[in-house]
Coordinates of C-alpha atoms in Angstrom, one line a residue:
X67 CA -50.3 -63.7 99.2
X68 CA -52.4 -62.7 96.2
X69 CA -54.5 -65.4 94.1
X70 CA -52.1 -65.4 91.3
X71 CA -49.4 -66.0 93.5
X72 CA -51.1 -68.8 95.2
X73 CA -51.9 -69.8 92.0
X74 CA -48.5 -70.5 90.6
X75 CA -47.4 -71.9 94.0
X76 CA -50.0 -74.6 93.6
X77 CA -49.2 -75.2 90.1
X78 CA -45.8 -75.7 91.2
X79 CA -46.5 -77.9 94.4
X80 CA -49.1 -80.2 92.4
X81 CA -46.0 -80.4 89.6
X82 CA -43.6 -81.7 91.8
X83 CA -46.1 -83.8 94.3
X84 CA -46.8 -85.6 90.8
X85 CA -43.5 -85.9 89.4
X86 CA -42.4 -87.9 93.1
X87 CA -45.1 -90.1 92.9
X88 CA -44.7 -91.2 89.4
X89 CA -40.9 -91.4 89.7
X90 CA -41.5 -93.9 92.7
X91 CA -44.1 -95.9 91.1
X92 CA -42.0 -96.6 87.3
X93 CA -38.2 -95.5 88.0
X94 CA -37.1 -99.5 87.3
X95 CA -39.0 -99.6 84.0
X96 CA -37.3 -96.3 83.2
X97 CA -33.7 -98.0 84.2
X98 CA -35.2 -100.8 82.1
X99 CA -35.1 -98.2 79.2
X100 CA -32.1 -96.6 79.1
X101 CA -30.3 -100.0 79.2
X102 CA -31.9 -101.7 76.5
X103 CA -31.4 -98.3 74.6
X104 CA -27.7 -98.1 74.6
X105 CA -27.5 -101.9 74.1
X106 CA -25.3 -101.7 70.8
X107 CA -27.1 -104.7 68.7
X108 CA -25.9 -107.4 71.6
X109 CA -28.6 -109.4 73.6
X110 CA -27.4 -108.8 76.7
X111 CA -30.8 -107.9 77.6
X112 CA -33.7 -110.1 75.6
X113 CA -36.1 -107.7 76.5
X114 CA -37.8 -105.4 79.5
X115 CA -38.9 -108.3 82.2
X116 CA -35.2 -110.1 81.3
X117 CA -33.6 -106.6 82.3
X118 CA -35.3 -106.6 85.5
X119 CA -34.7 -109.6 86.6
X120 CA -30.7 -110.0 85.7
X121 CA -30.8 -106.3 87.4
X122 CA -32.5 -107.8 90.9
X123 CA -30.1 -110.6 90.3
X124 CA -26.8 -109.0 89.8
X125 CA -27.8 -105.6 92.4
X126 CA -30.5 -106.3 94.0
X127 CA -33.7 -104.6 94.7
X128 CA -31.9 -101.1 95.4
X129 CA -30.0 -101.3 92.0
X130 CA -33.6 -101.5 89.9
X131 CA -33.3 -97.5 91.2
X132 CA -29.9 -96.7 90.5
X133 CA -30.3 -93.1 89.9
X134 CA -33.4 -92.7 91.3
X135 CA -32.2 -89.9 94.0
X136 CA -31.3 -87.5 91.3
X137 CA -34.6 -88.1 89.2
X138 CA -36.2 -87.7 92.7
X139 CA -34.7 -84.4 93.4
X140 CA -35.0 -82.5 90.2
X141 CA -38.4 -84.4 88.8
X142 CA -40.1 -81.2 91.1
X143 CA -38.7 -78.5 89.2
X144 CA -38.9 -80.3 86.2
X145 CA -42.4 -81.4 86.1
X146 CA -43.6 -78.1 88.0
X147 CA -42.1 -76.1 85.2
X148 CA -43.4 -78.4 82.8
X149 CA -47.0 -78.0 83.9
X150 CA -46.8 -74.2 85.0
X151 CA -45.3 -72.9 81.6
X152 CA -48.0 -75.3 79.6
X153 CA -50.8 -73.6 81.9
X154 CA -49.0 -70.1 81.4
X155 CA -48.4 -70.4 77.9
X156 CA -52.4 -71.4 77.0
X157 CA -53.4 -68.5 79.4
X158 CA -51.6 -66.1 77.5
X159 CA -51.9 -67.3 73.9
X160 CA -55.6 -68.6 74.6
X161 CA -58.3 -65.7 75.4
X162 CA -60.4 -68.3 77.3
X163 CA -57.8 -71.1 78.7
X164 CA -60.8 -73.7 78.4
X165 CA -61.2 -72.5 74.7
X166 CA -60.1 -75.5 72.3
X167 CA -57.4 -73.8 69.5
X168 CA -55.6 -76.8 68.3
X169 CA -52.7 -74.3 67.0
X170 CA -52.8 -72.5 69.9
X171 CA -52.2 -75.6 72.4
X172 CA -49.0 -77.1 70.1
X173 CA -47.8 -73.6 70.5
X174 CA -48.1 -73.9 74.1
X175 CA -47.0 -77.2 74.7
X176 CA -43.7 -76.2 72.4
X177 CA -43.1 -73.4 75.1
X178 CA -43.5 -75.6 78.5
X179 CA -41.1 -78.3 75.8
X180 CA -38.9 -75.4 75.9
X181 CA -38.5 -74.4 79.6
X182 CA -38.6 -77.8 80.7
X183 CA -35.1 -78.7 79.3
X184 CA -33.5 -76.3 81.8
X185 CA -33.8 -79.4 84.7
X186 CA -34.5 -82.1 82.3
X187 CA -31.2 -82.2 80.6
X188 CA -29.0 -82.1 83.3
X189 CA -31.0 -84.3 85.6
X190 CA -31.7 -87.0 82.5
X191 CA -27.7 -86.5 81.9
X192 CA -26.4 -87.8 85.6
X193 CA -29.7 -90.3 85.7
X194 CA -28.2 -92.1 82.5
X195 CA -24.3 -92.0 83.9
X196 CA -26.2 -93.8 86.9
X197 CA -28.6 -96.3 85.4
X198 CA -26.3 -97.3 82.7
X199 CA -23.6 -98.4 84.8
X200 CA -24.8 -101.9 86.4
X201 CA -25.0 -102.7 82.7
X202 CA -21.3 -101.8 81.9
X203 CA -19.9 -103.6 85.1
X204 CA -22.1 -106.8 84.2
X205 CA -19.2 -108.1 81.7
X206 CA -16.5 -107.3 83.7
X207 CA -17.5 -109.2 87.1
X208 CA -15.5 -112.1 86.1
X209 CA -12.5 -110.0 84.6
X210 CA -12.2 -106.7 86.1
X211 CA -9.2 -105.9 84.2
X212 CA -11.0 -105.2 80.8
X213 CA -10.6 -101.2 79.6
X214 CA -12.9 -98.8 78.7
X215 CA -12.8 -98.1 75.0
X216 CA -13.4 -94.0 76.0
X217 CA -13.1 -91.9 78.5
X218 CA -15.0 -92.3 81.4
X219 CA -16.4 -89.8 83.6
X220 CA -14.5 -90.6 86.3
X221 CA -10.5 -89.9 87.0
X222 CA -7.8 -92.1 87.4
X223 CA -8.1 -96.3 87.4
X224 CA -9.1 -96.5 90.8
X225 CA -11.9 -94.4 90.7
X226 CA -13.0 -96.6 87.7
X227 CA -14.1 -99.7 89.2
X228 CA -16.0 -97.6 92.5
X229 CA -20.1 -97.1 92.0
X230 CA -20.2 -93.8 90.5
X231 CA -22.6 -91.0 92.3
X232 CA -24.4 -88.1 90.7
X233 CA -22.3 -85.6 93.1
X234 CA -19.0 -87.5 91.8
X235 CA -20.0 -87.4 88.3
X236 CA -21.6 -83.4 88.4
X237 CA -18.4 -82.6 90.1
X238 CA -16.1 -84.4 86.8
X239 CA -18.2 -82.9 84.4
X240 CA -18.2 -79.0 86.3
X241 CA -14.4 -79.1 86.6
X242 CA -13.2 -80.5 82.9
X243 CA -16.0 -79.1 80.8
X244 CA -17.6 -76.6 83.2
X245 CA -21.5 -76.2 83.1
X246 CA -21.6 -77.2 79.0
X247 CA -20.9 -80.8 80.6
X248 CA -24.2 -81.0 82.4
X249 CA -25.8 -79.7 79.5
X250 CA -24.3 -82.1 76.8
X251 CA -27.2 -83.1 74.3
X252 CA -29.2 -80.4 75.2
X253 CA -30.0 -80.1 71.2
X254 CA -31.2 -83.6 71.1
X255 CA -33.1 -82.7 74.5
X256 CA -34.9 -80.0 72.8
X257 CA -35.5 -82.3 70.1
X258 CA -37.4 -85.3 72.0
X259 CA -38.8 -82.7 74.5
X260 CA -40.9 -80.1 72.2
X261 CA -42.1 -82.3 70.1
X262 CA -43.7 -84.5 73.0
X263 CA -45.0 -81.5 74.6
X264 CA -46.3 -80.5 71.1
X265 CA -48.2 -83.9 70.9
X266 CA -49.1 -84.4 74.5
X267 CA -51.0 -81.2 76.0
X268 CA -53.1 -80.7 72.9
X269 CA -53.9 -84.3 73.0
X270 CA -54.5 -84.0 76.4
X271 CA -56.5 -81.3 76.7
X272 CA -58.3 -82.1 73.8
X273 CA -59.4 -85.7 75.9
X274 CA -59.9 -84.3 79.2
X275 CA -62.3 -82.1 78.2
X276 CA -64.2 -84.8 77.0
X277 CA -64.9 -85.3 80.6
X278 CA -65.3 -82.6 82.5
X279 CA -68.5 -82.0 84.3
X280 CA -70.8 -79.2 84.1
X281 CA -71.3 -78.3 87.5
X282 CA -67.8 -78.6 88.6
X283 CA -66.1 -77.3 85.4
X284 CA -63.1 -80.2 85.9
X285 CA -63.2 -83.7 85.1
X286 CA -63.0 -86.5 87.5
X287 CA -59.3 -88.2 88.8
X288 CA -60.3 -90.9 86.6
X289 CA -60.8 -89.4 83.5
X290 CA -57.8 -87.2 84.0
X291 CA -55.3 -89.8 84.6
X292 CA -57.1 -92.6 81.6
X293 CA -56.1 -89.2 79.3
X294 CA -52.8 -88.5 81.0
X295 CA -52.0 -92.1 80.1
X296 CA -53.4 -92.3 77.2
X297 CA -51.8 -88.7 75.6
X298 CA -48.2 -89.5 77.5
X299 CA -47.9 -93.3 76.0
X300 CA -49.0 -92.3 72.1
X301 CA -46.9 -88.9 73.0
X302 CA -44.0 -91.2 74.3
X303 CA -43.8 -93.8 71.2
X304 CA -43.8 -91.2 68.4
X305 CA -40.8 -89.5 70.3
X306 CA -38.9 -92.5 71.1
X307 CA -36.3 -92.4 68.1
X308 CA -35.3 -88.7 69.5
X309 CA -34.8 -90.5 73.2
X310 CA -32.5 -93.3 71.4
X311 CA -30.3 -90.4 70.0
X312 CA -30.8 -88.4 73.3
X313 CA -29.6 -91.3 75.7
X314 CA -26.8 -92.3 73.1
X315 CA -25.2 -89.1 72.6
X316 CA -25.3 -88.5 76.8
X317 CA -24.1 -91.9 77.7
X318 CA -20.3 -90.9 78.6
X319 CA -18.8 -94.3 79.8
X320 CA -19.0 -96.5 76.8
X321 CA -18.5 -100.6 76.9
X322 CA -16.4 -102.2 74.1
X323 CA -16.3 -101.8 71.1
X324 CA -19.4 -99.1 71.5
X325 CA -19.3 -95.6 69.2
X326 CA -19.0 -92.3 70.2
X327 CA -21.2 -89.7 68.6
X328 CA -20.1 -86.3 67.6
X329 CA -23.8 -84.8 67.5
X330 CA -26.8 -86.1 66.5
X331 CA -26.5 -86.5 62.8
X332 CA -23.8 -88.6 63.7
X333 CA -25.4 -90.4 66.3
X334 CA -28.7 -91.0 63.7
X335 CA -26.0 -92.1 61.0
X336 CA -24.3 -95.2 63.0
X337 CA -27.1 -96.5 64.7
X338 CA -29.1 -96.6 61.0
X339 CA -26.3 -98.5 59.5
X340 CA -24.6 -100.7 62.3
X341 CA -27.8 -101.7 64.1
X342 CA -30.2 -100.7 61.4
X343 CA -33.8 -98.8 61.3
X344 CA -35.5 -100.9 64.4
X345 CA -32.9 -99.5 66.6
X346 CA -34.3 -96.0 66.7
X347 CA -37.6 -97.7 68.6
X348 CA -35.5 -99.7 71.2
X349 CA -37.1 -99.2 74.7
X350 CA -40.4 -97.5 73.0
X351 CA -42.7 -99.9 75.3
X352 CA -40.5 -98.8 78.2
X353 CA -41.2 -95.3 77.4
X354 CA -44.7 -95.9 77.0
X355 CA -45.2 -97.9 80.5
X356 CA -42.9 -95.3 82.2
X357 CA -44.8 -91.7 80.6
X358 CA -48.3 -93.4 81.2
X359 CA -48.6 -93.4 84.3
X360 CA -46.2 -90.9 84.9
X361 CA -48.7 -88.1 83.5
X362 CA -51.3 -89.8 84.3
X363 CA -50.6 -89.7 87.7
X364 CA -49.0 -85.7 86.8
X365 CA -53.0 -84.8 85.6
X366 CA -54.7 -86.1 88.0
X367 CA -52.8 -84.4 90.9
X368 CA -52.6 -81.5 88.6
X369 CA -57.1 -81.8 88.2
X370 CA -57.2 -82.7 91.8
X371 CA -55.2 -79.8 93.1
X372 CA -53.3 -81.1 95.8
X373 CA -51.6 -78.4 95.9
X374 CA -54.3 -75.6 96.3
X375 CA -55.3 -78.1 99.4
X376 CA -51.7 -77.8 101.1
X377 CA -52.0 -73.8 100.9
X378 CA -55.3 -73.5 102.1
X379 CA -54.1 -75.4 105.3
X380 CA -51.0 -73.3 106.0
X381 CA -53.2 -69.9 105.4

């Protein structure tokens, strides 16, 4: 195996090493999220902690990670890419890849935005089917006879009331709407994702190297996780009106009296005037505990290079 080849294998092993570990460690905030997102003006939910808690109450532990096996199985590919094509991109548009170019960096973090959203919108499309679901069934415990006011993702009325699974609802979406259904809101995908990626690794970047040391030419775990937070969570609140229009426009099963959106002008339009201008930040403290960490934890694996460690031992 030649260094560049081991080179992208480790950037692809520390990727997805990351992306488990941080999944484990803030999946329930992120179900947290996407339920207080598509929470159409009612106070079902008061907040994050009251989420939580009426979750554990009404499913249990297990049900704070509803969704988590899909997240957990495509969060490798996703965040390997992520990483890989942000490292690829600076090497290539970068003649030093150490060299600060603040243009150059947005450029490159647009291009690992781009590839990302080849994973990311399919896996974050079955993940929101799965999350959102204990919130649905919540007002129908008591009368199981009320109807859906669209069409669900699931056929016939039996099939309605049965805990949906991501291989169920991949299978619904493959046979009516072939491979466009996994990849519905990819546009507003694209939309959150590049301009995150945009903000974050230049941001990033720019604070890591505040701490790297001379000798070792890398900075410590520490300082690369405090700037993995630090990037993700400011990175994470600036995009959270595109993840309100993402998660609304790929929520399939809707409650009562809840819209359907035709696209995301749509989408943008009725949640300005029904629910007003506060709507489009619903969740952003969510986002900002769940990307914290998650790239926190994604840098300093990344910085530690777990991965170069798991190849050396299998040479």
């Amino acid at each position: 195996m030649s260094n560049q080849d081991l080179s992208i294998a480790a950037k692809l092993i520390n990727g997805g090493v990351a992306g488990l570990v941080g999944v484990t460690c803030v999946f329930p905030i992120d179900l947290a999220k996407t339920r207080l997102q598509n929470q159409h003006g009612k106070d079902m939910y008061k907040g994050m902690i009251d989420c939580l808690m009426k979750t554990a109450r009404a499913e249990g532990f297990l049900g704070m990670y509803r969704g988590a096996a899909v997240n957990l199985t495509l969060v490798t590919p996703e965040k390997a890419i992520k990483l890989a094509a942000n490292d690829f991109f600076r090497q290539l548009l970068m003649e030093d890849g150490m060299q600060r170019n603040l243009k150059m960096e947005m450029l490159a973090g647009c291009g690992a935005g781009m590839c990302q959203v080849v994973v990311t919108c399919p896996m974050e499309m079955l993940k929101i089917q799965l999350q959102d679901a204990g919130r649905l069934a919540a007002p129908h415990q008591s009368s199981t006879s009320a109807p859906s006011s669209s069409r669900s993702y699931t056929t016939g009325s039996a099939s309605t009331h049965k805990r949906p699974s991501a291989t169920l609802i991949a299978w619904e979406l493959l046979r009516t709407q072939g491979l466009a259904g996994l990849y519905k809101g990819l546009g507003a995908t694209l939309l959150r994702d590049i301009p995150f990626s945009i903000i974050y690794f230049p941001m990033f970047a720019n604070l890591n190297n505040l701490g790297v040391h001379e000798l070792t030419g890398k900075a410590s775990f520490a300082h690369s996780f405090v700037s993995g937070c630090i990037a993700g969570s400011l990175a994470a609140v600036a995009v959270t009106p595109l993840d309100v229009l993402k998660t609304r426009i790929q929520t399939l099963k809707k409650g009562l009296g809840e819209d359907v959106y035709s696209g995301i002008m749509d989408c943008a339009r009725k949640l300005w005037i029904q629910e007003g201008p506060s709507a489009f930040m619903k969740g952003a403290g969510c986002r900002a505990l769940v990307i914290a960490p998650l790239f926190g934890i994604a840098q300093g694996v990344y910085f530690i290079g777990i991965g170069e460690h798991i190849l050396k031992y299998f040479e």
